[in-house]
mmCIF file of C-alpha atoms in Angstrom:
data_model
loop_
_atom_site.group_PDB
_atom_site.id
_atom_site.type_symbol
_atom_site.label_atom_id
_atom_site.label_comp_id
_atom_site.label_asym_id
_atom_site.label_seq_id
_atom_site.Cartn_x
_atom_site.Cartn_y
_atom_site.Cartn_z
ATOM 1 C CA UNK D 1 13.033 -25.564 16.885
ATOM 2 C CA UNK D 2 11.106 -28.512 15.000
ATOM 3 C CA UNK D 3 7.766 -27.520 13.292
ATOM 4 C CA UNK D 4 5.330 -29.049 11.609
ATOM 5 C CA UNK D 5 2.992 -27.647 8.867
ATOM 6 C CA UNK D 6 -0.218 -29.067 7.622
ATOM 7 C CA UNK D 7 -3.844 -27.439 6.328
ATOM 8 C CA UNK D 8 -6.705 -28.647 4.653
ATOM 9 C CA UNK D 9 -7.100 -31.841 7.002
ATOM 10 C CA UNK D 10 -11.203 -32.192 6.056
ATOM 11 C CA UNK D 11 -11.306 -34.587 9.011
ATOM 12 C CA UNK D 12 -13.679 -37.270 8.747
ATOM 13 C CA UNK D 13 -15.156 -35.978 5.855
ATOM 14 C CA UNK D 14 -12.207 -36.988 3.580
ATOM 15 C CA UNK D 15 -10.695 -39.641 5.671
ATOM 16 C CA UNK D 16 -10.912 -40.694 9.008
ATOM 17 C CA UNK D 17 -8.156 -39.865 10.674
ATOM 18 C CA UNK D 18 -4.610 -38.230 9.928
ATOM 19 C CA UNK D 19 -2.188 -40.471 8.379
ATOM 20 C CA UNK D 20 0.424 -42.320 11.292
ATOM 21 C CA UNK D 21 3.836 -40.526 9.729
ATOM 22 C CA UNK D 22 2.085 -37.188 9.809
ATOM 23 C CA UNK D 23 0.863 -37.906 14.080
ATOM 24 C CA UNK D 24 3.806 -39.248 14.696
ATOM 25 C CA UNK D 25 5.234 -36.189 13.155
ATOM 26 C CA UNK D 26 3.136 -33.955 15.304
ATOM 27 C CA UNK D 27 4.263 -35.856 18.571
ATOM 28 C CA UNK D 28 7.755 -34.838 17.896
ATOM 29 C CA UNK D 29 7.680 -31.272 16.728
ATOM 30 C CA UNK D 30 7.977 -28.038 19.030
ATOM 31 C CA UNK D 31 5.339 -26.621 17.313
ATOM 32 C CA UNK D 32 2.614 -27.564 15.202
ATOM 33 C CA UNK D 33 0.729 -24.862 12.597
ATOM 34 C CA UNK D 34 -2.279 -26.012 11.166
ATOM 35 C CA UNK D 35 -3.733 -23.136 8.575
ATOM 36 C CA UNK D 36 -7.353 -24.385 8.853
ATOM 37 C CA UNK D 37 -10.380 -26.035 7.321
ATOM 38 C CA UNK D 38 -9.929 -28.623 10.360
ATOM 39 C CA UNK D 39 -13.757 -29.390 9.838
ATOM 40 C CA UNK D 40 -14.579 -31.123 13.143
ATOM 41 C CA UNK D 41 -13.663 -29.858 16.698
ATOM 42 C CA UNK D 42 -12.804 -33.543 17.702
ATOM 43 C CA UNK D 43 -9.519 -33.078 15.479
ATOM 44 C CA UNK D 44 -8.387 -29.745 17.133
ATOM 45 C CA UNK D 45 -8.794 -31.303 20.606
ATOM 46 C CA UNK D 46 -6.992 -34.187 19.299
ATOM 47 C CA UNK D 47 -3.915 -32.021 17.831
ATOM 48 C CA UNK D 48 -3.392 -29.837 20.805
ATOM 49 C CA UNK D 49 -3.592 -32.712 23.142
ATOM 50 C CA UNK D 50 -0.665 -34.530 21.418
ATOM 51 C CA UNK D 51 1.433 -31.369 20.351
ATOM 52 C CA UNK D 52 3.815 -29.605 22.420
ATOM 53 C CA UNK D 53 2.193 -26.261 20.970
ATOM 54 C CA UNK D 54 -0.428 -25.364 18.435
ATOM 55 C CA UNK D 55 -0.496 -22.715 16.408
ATOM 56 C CA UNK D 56 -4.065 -22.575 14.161
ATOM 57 C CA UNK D 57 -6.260 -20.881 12.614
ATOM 58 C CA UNK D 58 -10.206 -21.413 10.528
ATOM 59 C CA UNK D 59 -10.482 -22.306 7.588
ATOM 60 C CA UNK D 60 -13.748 -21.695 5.119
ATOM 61 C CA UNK D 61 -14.997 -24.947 5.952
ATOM 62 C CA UNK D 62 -15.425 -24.530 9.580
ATOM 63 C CA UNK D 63 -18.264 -23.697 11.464
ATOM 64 C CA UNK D 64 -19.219 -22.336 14.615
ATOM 65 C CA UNK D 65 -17.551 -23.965 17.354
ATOM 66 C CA UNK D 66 -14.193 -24.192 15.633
ATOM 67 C CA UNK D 67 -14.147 -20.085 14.738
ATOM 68 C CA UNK D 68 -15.183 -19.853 18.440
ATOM 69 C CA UNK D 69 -11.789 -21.658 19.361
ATOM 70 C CA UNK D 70 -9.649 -20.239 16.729
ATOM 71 C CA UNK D 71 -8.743 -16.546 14.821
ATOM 72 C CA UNK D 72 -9.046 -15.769 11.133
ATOM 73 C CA UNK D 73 -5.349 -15.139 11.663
ATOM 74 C CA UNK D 74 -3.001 -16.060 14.316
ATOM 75 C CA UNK D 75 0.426 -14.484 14.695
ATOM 76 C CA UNK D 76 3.433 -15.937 16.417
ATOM 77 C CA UNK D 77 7.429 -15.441 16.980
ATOM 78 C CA UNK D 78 8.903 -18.488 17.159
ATOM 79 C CA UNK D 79 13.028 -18.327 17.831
ATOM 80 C CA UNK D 80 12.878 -14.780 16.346
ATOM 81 C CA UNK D 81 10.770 -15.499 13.196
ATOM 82 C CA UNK D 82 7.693 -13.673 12.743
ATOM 83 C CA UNK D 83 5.238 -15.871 11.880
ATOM 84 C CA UNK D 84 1.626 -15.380 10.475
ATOM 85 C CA UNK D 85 -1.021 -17.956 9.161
ATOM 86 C CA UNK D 86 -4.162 -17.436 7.200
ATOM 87 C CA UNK D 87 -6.530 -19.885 5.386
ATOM 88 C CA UNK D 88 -6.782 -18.001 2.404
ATOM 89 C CA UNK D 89 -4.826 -15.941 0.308
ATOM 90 C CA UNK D 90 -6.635 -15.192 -2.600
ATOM 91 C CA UNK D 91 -6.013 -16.282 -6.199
ATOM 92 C CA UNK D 92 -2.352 -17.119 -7.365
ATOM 93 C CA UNK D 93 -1.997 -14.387 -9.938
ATOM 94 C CA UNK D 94 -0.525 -11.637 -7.362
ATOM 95 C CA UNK D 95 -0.420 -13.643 -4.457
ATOM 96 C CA UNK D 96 3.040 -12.700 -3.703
ATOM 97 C CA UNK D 97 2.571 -9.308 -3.614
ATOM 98 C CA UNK D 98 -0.944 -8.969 -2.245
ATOM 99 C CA UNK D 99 0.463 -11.275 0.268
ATOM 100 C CA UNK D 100 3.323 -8.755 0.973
ATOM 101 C CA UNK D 101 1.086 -6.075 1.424
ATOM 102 C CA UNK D 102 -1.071 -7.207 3.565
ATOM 103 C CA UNK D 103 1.955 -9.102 5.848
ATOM 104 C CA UNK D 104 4.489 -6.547 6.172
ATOM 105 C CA UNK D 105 5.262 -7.216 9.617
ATOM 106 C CA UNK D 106 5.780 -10.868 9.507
ATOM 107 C CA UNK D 107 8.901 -13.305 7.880
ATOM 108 C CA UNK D 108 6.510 -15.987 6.663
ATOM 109 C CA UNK D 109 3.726 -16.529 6.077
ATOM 110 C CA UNK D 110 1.596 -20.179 6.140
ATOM 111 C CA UNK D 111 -1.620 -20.348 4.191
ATOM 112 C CA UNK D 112 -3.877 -23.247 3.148
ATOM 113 C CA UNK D 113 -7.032 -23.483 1.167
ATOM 114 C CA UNK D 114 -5.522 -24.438 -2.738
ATOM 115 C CA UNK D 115 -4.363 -28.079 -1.220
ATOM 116 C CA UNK D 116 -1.020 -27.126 -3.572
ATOM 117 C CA UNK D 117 2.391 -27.420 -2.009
ATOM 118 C CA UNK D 118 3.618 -23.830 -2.211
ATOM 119 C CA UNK D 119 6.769 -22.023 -1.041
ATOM 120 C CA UNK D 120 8.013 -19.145 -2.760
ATOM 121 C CA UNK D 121 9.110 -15.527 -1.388
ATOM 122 C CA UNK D 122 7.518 -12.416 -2.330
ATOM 123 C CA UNK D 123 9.357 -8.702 -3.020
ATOM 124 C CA UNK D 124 10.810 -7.710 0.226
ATOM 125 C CA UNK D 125 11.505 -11.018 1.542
ATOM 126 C CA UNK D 126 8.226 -12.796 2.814
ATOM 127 C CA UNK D 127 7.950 -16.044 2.414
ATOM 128 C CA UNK D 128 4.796 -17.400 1.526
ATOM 129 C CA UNK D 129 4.151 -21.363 2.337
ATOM 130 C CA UNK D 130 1.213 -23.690 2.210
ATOM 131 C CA UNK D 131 1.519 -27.326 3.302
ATOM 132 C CA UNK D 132 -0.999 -29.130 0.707
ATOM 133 C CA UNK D 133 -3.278 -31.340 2.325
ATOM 134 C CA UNK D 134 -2.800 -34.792 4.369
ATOM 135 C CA UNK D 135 -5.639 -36.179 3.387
ATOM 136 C CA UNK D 136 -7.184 -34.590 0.432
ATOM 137 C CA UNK D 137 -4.417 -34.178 -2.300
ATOM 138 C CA UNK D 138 -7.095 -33.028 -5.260
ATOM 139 C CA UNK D 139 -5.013 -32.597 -7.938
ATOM 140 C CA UNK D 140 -2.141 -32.953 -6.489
ATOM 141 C CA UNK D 141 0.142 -36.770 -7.339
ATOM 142 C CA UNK D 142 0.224 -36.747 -3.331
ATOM 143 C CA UNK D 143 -1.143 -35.789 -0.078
ATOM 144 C CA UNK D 144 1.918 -33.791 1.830
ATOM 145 C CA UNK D 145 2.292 -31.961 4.889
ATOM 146 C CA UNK D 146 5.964 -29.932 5.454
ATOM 147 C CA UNK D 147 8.586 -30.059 8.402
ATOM 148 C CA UNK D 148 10.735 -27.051 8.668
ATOM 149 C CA UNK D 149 13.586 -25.607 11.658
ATOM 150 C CA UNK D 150 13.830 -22.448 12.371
ATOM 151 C CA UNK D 151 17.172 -21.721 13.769
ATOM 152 C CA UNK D 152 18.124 -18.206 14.932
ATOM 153 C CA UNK D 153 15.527 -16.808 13.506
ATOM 154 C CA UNK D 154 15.782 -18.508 10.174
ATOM 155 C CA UNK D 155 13.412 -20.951 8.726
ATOM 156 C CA UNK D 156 15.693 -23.755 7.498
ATOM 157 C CA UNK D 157 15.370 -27.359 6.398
ATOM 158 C CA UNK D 158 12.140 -27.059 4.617
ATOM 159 C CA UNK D 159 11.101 -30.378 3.701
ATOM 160 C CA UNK D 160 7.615 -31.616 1.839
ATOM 161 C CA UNK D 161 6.549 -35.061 2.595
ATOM 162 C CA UNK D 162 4.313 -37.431 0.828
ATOM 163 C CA UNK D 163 2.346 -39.313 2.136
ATOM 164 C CA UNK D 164 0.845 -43.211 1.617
ATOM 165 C CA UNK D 165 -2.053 -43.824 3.193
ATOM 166 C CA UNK D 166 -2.046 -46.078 6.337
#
């Protein structure tokens, strides 16, 4: 199973649209995870109409009609992985552990909010991942989203991609 991971996408208040590689990503995956601050409804009608499946959640930065449409946190299995994603997470200092606490049911775990590239595992095995941002990369040298497979219940392949803008 092919997935896709982005967060932070700001859309159109820090570009326009999502950059080609990362669509063209999206068109190819299984399943999509987007851990919120989508900021306009247009781009969550967008995603789910050219995804296979769609896994999201709100971020701080959305309003009304998008926590309408999505949860705080959404839950998933996906080819025997459990699955949760979140916005936020909290501060880095502990975030493994807080993290771990409050996710003991779950293999990984997808956040957002920090636009930093993240993927490390807690105590006990979580792993904790966050995507950066396509289109806002703050203080980051690039604006990434991550590709992963999960085979047999495994999340495998992990791969961070930079992106150029179109």
């Amino acid at each position: 199973m092919r997935l896709v991971l982005t967060a932070d996408t700001h859309l159109p208040k820090r570009a326009r649209d999502l950059p080609g590689a990362l669509w063209a990503a999206i068109e190819e995956a299984d399943v999509v995870v987007h851990a919120g601050d989508w900021v306009d409804e247009a781009l969550l009608d967008a995603m789910t109409a050219r995804s296979r499946r769609l896994v999201g959640v709100y971020g701080n930065n959305d309003g009304p009609a998008l926590r309408a449409r999505l949860p705080e946190v959404a839950r998933v299995e996906l080819d025997g992985l459990r699955v949760a994603v979140v916005h936020e997470t909290g501060p880095r200092t502990g975030r493994e552990k807080r993290c771990a606490a409050r996710f003991p049911d779950v293999d990984v775990l997808v956040f957002g909010h920090s636009h930093i590239p993240w993927d490390t595992e807690a105590p006990g095995g979580l792993r904790l991942i966050n995507p950066g941002s396509p289109t806002d990369r703050r203080s980051q040298p690039h604006a990434t989203y991550l590709s992963a497979t999960i085979d047999s219940g495994r999340l495998t392949e992990v791969t961070l991609h930079r992106l150029t803008r179109d």
